[in-house]
mmCIF file of C-alpha atoms and ligand atoms in Angstrom:
data_model
loop_
_atom_site.group_PDB
_atom_site.id
_atom_site.type_symbol
_atom_site.label_atom_id
_atom_site.label_comp_id
_atom_site.label_asym_id
_atom_site.label_seq_id
_atom_site.Cartn_x
_atom_site.Cartn_y
_atom_site.Cartn_z
ATOM 1 C CA UNK A 1 207.700 92.602 27.454
ATOM 2 C CA UNK A 2 204.144 91.781 28.587
ATOM 3 C CA UNK A 3 202.080 90.161 25.853
ATOM 4 C CA UNK A 4 199.199 92.671 26.165
ATOM 5 C CA UNK A 5 201.665 95.565 25.989
ATOM 6 C CA UNK A 6 203.270 94.106 22.880
ATOM 7 C CA UNK A 7 199.920 93.766 21.118
ATOM 8 C CA UNK A 8 198.873 97.235 22.255
ATOM 9 C CA UNK A 9 202.043 98.762 20.836
ATOM 10 C CA UNK A 10 202.290 96.795 17.591
ATOM 11 C CA UNK A 11 198.677 96.633 16.414
ATOM 12 C CA UNK A 12 195.683 98.934 16.289
ATOM 13 C CA UNK A 13 194.221 97.082 19.317
ATOM 14 C CA UNK A 14 193.963 99.043 22.540
ATOM 15 C CA UNK A 15 195.571 97.451 25.574
ATOM 16 C CA UNK A 16 192.083 96.455 26.796
ATOM 17 C CA UNK A 17 191.167 94.884 23.466
ATOM 18 C CA UNK A 18 194.540 93.119 23.407
ATOM 19 C CA UNK A 19 193.818 91.574 26.821
ATOM 20 C CA UNK A 20 190.477 90.285 25.580
ATOM 21 C CA UNK A 21 191.949 88.823 22.385
ATOM 22 C CA UNK A 22 194.569 87.022 24.517
ATOM 23 C CA UNK A 23 191.946 85.697 26.968
ATOM 24 C CA UNK A 24 189.880 84.493 24.008
ATOM 25 C CA UNK A 25 192.769 82.206 23.050
ATOM 26 C CA UNK A 26 193.578 83.945 19.767
ATOM 27 C CA UNK A 27 197.234 84.588 20.539
ATOM 28 C CA UNK A 28 200.093 82.132 20.225
ATOM 29 C CA UNK A 29 203.699 82.493 21.265
ATOM 30 C CA UNK A 30 205.638 79.958 19.228
ATOM 31 C CA UNK A 31 203.339 76.907 19.121
ATOM 32 C CA UNK A 32 201.527 77.575 22.391
ATOM 33 C CA UNK A 33 198.269 79.404 22.895
ATOM 34 C CA UNK A 34 198.810 81.927 25.697
ATOM 35 C CA UNK A 35 195.791 83.190 27.620
ATOM 36 C CA UNK A 36 197.704 85.220 30.196
ATOM 37 C CA UNK A 37 197.947 88.920 29.199
ATOM 38 C CA UNK A 38 200.919 89.350 31.553
ATOM 39 C CA UNK A 39 202.919 86.557 29.903
ATOM 40 C CA UNK A 40 206.464 87.731 29.267
ATOM 41 C CA UNK A 41 207.620 87.579 25.677
ATOM 42 C CA UNK A 42 210.759 88.552 23.772
ATOM 43 C CA UNK A 43 209.424 89.808 20.415
ATOM 44 C CA UNK A 44 212.906 89.811 18.860
ATOM 45 C CA UNK A 45 213.301 86.066 19.526
ATOM 46 C CA UNK A 46 209.800 84.579 19.613
ATOM 47 C CA UNK A 47 207.067 84.491 16.985
ATOM 48 C CA UNK A 48 203.788 85.903 18.196
ATOM 49 C CA UNK A 49 200.692 85.076 16.155
ATOM 50 C CA UNK A 50 197.374 86.882 16.423
ATOM 51 C CA UNK A 51 194.409 84.998 14.940
ATOM 52 C CA UNK A 52 196.840 83.059 12.774
ATOM 53 C CA UNK A 53 198.768 86.104 11.494
ATOM 54 C CA UNK A 54 202.367 86.481 12.677
ATOM 55 C CA UNK A 55 203.126 89.838 14.215
ATOM 56 C CA UNK A 56 205.887 91.695 12.360
ATOM 57 C CA UNK A 57 207.593 93.250 15.366
ATOM 58 C CA UNK A 58 209.078 96.701 14.848
ATOM 59 C CA UNK A 59 210.398 98.664 17.748
ATOM 60 C CA UNK A 60 209.460 101.923 16.038
ATOM 61 C CA UNK A 61 207.272 102.857 13.126
ATOM 62 C CA UNK A 62 208.037 105.515 10.489
ATOM 63 C CA UNK A 63 205.296 106.643 8.100
ATOM 64 C CA UNK A 64 205.376 109.016 5.145
ATOM 65 C CA UNK A 65 202.075 110.868 4.827
ATOM 66 C CA UNK A 66 200.936 113.100 1.979
ATOM 67 C CA UNK A 67 199.059 115.630 4.071
ATOM 68 C CA UNK A 68 196.015 117.141 2.405
ATOM 69 C CA UNK A 69 194.773 120.657 3.092
ATOM 70 C CA UNK A 70 192.483 121.168 6.042
ATOM 71 C CA UNK A 71 193.882 118.767 8.617
ATOM 72 C CA UNK A 72 196.147 119.720 11.461
ATOM 73 C CA UNK A 73 199.520 118.344 12.554
ATOM 74 C CA UNK A 74 198.417 117.271 16.012
ATOM 75 C CA UNK A 75 197.651 113.975 17.680
ATOM 76 C CA UNK A 76 194.230 115.025 19.002
ATOM 77 C CA UNK A 77 191.762 117.810 18.382
ATOM 78 C CA UNK A 78 188.086 118.134 19.201
ATOM 79 C CA UNK A 79 187.108 120.235 16.224
ATOM 80 C CA UNK A 80 189.521 119.592 13.366
ATOM 81 C CA UNK A 81 190.689 116.453 11.645
ATOM 82 C CA UNK A 82 194.249 115.478 12.582
ATOM 83 C CA UNK A 83 196.990 113.833 10.523
ATOM 84 C CA UNK A 84 196.712 110.759 12.769
ATOM 85 C CA UNK A 85 193.121 110.200 11.713
ATOM 86 C CA UNK A 86 194.412 109.597 8.188
ATOM 87 C CA UNK A 87 196.466 106.568 9.224
ATOM 88 C CA UNK A 88 194.670 103.343 8.227
ATOM 89 C CA UNK A 89 194.118 100.784 11.039
ATOM 90 C CA UNK A 90 196.717 98.350 9.663
ATOM 91 C CA UNK A 91 199.422 101.038 9.990
ATOM 92 C CA UNK A 92 198.170 102.680 13.168
ATOM 93 C CA UNK A 93 199.696 102.192 16.587
ATOM 94 C CA UNK A 94 199.620 104.054 19.872
ATOM 95 C CA UNK A 95 202.320 106.639 20.386
ATOM 96 C CA UNK A 96 202.470 107.878 16.775
ATOM 97 C CA UNK A 97 202.891 111.626 16.380
ATOM 98 C CA UNK A 98 203.889 114.009 13.580
ATOM 99 C CA UNK A 99 207.614 114.829 13.586
ATOM 100 C CA UNK A 100 207.192 118.535 12.939
ATOM 101 C CA UNK A 101 204.161 120.600 12.109
ATOM 102 C CA UNK A 102 202.726 121.847 8.868
ATOM 103 C CA UNK A 103 200.022 124.512 8.879
ATOM 104 C CA UNK A 104 196.474 123.307 8.230
ATOM 105 C CA UNK A 105 196.577 124.748 4.710
ATOM 106 C CA UNK A 106 200.069 123.382 3.900
ATOM 107 C CA UNK A 107 200.163 120.089 2.017
ATOM 108 C CA UNK A 108 202.771 117.387 1.481
ATOM 109 C CA UNK A 109 205.296 115.307 3.384
ATOM 110 C CA UNK A 110 204.635 114.701 7.069
ATOM 111 C CA UNK A 111 206.652 112.070 8.850
ATOM 112 C CA UNK A 112 204.742 110.187 11.534
ATOM 113 C CA UNK A 113 206.645 108.125 14.054
ATOM 114 C CA UNK A 114 206.707 106.877 17.629
ATOM 115 C CA UNK A 115 210.490 107.291 17.838
ATOM 116 C CA UNK A 116 210.990 110.465 19.851
ATOM 117 C CA UNK A 117 214.782 110.583 19.573
ATOM 118 C CA UNK A 118 214.632 110.239 15.781
ATOM 119 C CA UNK A 119 211.989 112.984 15.530
ATOM 120 C CA UNK A 120 214.060 115.291 17.681
ATOM 121 C CA UNK A 121 217.125 114.708 15.532
ATOM 122 C CA UNK A 122 215.491 115.376 12.181
ATOM 123 C CA UNK A 123 213.880 118.532 13.528
ATOM 124 C CA UNK A 124 216.877 120.028 15.270
ATOM 125 C CA UNK A 125 218.612 122.665 13.090
ATOM 126 C CA UNK A 126 221.904 121.346 14.490
ATOM 127 C CA UNK A 127 221.524 118.185 12.431
ATOM 128 C CA UNK A 128 221.017 120.103 9.166
ATOM 129 C CA UNK A 129 218.219 117.945 7.816
ATOM 130 C CA UNK A 130 216.735 120.183 5.118
ATOM 131 C CA UNK A 131 212.997 120.367 4.553
ATOM 132 C CA UNK A 132 212.103 121.271 0.969
ATOM 133 C CA UNK A 133 209.028 123.377 0.207
ATOM 134 C CA UNK A 134 207.434 124.665 -2.958
ATOM 135 C CA UNK A 135 205.747 127.995 -2.373
ATOM 136 C CA UNK A 136 203.237 129.473 -4.785
ATOM 137 C CA UNK A 137 203.412 133.242 -4.499
ATOM 138 C CA UNK A 138 200.952 136.063 -5.040
ATOM 139 C CA UNK A 139 203.523 138.215 -6.856
ATOM 140 C CA UNK A 140 206.184 137.263 -9.403
ATOM 141 C CA UNK A 141 209.419 135.987 -7.847
ATOM 142 C CA UNK A 142 212.161 138.604 -8.149
ATOM 143 C CA UNK A 143 215.909 138.126 -7.762
ATOM 144 C CA UNK A 144 215.803 140.753 -4.989
ATOM 145 C CA UNK A 145 213.257 138.704 -3.032
ATOM 146 C CA UNK A 146 215.315 135.510 -3.471
ATOM 147 C CA UNK A 147 218.482 137.298 -2.346
ATOM 148 C CA UNK A 148 216.754 138.486 0.842
ATOM 149 C CA UNK A 149 215.560 134.970 1.658
ATOM 150 C CA UNK A 150 218.971 133.501 0.824
ATOM 151 C CA UNK A 151 220.805 135.875 3.094
ATOM 152 C CA UNK A 152 219.058 134.909 6.340
ATOM 153 C CA UNK A 153 216.136 137.282 6.426
ATOM 154 C CA UNK A 154 214.902 139.157 9.483
ATOM 155 C CA UNK A 155 211.171 138.542 10.040
ATOM 156 C CA UNK A 156 208.799 141.361 10.909
ATOM 157 C CA UNK A 157 209.029 140.532 14.640
ATOM 158 C CA UNK A 158 212.839 140.763 14.548
ATOM 159 C CA UNK A 159 213.500 136.984 14.430
ATOM 160 C CA UNK A 160 216.473 136.271 12.193
ATOM 161 C CA UNK A 161 216.288 133.139 10.024
ATOM 162 C CA UNK A 162 219.236 131.023 8.996
ATOM 163 C CA UNK A 163 220.270 131.509 5.364
ATOM 164 C CA UNK A 164 218.032 129.396 3.103
ATOM 165 C CA UNK A 165 218.624 127.678 -0.169
ATOM 166 C CA UNK A 166 216.043 129.127 -2.579
ATOM 167 C CA UNK A 167 215.450 129.197 -6.344
ATOM 168 C CA UNK A 168 212.667 130.234 -8.678
ATOM 169 C CA UNK A 169 210.811 127.376 -10.364
ATOM 170 C CA UNK A 170 208.479 129.525 -12.446
ATOM 171 C CA UNK A 171 207.144 133.070 -12.431
ATOM 172 C CA UNK A 172 205.226 132.612 -9.177
ATOM 173 C CA UNK A 173 206.789 129.501 -7.714
ATOM 174 C CA UNK A 174 209.899 129.092 -5.586
ATOM 175 C CA UNK A 175 211.591 126.083 -4.042
ATOM 176 C CA UNK A 176 213.038 126.621 -0.618
ATOM 177 C CA UNK A 177 215.175 124.386 1.608
ATOM 178 C CA UNK A 178 215.226 125.073 5.336
ATOM 179 C CA UNK A 179 216.921 123.372 8.261
ATOM 180 C CA UNK A 180 214.802 125.126 10.883
ATOM 181 C CA UNK A 181 211.065 125.126 11.437
ATOM 182 C CA UNK A 182 209.915 128.337 13.027
ATOM 183 C CA UNK A 183 206.183 129.015 13.269
ATOM 184 C CA UNK A 184 204.784 129.842 9.771
ATOM 185 C CA UNK A 185 208.392 130.280 8.711
ATOM 186 C CA UNK A 186 208.098 130.108 4.923
ATOM 187 C CA UNK A 187 205.068 132.375 4.858
ATOM 188 C CA UNK A 188 206.763 134.871 7.165
ATOM 189 C CA UNK A 189 210.016 134.804 5.193
ATOM 190 C CA UNK A 190 208.286 135.660 1.937
ATOM 191 C CA UNK A 191 206.133 138.267 3.685
ATOM 192 C CA UNK A 192 209.293 139.908 5.035
ATOM 193 C CA UNK A 193 210.740 139.831 1.512
ATOM 194 C CA UNK A 194 207.697 141.660 0.128
ATOM 195 C CA UNK A 195 205.727 138.760 -1.344
ATOM 196 C CA UNK A 196 202.898 136.483 -0.102
ATOM 197 C CA UNK A 197 202.598 132.692 -0.051
ATOM 198 C CA UNK A 198 199.252 131.543 -1.445
ATOM 199 C CA UNK A 199 199.978 127.795 -1.368
ATOM 200 C CA UNK A 200 202.689 125.750 0.279
ATOM 201 C CA UNK A 201 203.754 122.167 -0.175
ATOM 202 C CA UNK A 202 206.539 120.190 1.532
ATOM 203 C CA UNK A 203 208.135 117.944 -1.059
ATOM 204 C CA UNK A 204 211.074 116.361 0.783
ATOM 205 C CA UNK A 205 212.662 115.773 4.168
ATOM 206 C CA UNK A 206 216.420 115.499 3.894
ATOM 207 C CA UNK A 207 217.185 113.532 0.741
ATOM 208 C CA UNK A 208 213.889 111.655 0.879
ATOM 209 C CA UNK A 209 211.298 112.999 -1.544
ATOM 210 C CA UNK A 210 207.561 112.630 -0.996
ATOM 211 C CA UNK A 211 206.445 109.542 -2.919
ATOM 212 C CA UNK A 212 204.492 110.907 -5.925
ATOM 213 C CA UNK A 213 202.289 107.811 -5.926
ATOM 214 C CA UNK A 214 200.767 108.783 -2.557
ATOM 215 C CA UNK A 215 197.466 110.588 -3.140
ATOM 216 C CA UNK A 216 196.575 113.371 -0.680
ATOM 217 C CA UNK A 217 195.642 111.719 2.612
ATOM 218 C CA UNK A 218 197.536 108.491 1.878
ATOM 219 C CA UNK A 219 200.499 107.166 3.830
ATOM 220 C CA UNK A 220 202.931 104.287 3.745
ATOM 221 C CA UNK A 221 205.845 103.023 5.794
ATOM 222 C CA UNK A 222 209.225 104.551 5.030
ATOM 223 C CA UNK A 223 211.354 102.103 3.077
ATOM 224 C CA UNK A 224 214.517 100.793 4.732
ATOM 225 C CA UNK A 225 216.729 102.835 2.390
ATOM 226 C CA UNK A 226 214.721 106.012 3.058
ATOM 227 C CA UNK A 227 214.978 105.533 6.800
ATOM 228 C CA UNK A 228 218.703 104.904 6.670
ATOM 229 C CA UNK A 229 219.226 108.009 4.500
ATOM 230 C CA UNK A 230 217.542 110.058 7.231
ATOM 231 C CA UNK A 231 219.238 108.247 10.111
ATOM 232 C CA UNK A 232 222.672 108.734 8.559
ATOM 233 C CA UNK A 233 221.928 112.358 7.714
ATOM 234 C CA UNK A 234 221.251 113.282 11.336
ATOM 235 C CA UNK A 235 224.661 112.219 12.608
HETATM 236 N N1 LIG B 1 206.403 127.256 6.827
HETATM 237 C C1 LIG B 1 205.134 127.724 6.876
HETATM 238 O O1 LIG B 1 204.905 128.913 6.781
HETATM 239 N N2 LIG B 1 204.146 126.831 7.026
HETATM 240 C C2 LIG B 1 204.329 125.503 7.109
HETATM 241 O O2 LIG B 1 203.372 124.752 7.200
HETATM 242 C C3 LIG B 1 205.656 125.028 7.049
HETATM 243 C C4 LIG B 1 206.681 125.927 6.920
#
């Protein structure tokens, strides 16, 4: 891989900035300072150092974000804040995107990655990776409402949802596990069952719960065990 491409993909430097840093003599491959941005490097075999700090090469990055209210699950927007703007520079790299969308007013677990195949697999209903939500409802949760949601409810536009795993947590709170992610699905399911979602939070993806130590707006890398739980789940 070209040295400037490697730096552009593994750090928060743009490709242009990476070229400059290389030309300035700040980058070493092994023991040698390399000033050629096109220098070919094997990041799996060689140690690349930027301003004295070794680059921890990772082919792909996987971040767990605790999404706050009011930002959108997109990579770019001219008017609203996006989930990517919450990623601190030391964790940011080009190519990151949210694997699945939450509404602007939904909070909780968003997985950010640059691994397209992985994102596709955790989102595809075929792979049965459940997403867990806690919905706060306008009306008390009734057994009748839960039964409708459980049975694979038909939405008002005729779309039929797959059966969902749902239970009451308190008078106005329900936990719901879904393997599909239709537009506004949880809100539309409860609306079709005669209730209304007033707040929604995603608390887990597959068997990986949202880290309770992440404050709204904070993110961290997925731990190795968390990633392997999700990777094994998709198969
Ligand atoms: N279902 C919804 O209605 N909204 C979300 O953000 C996620 C699931």
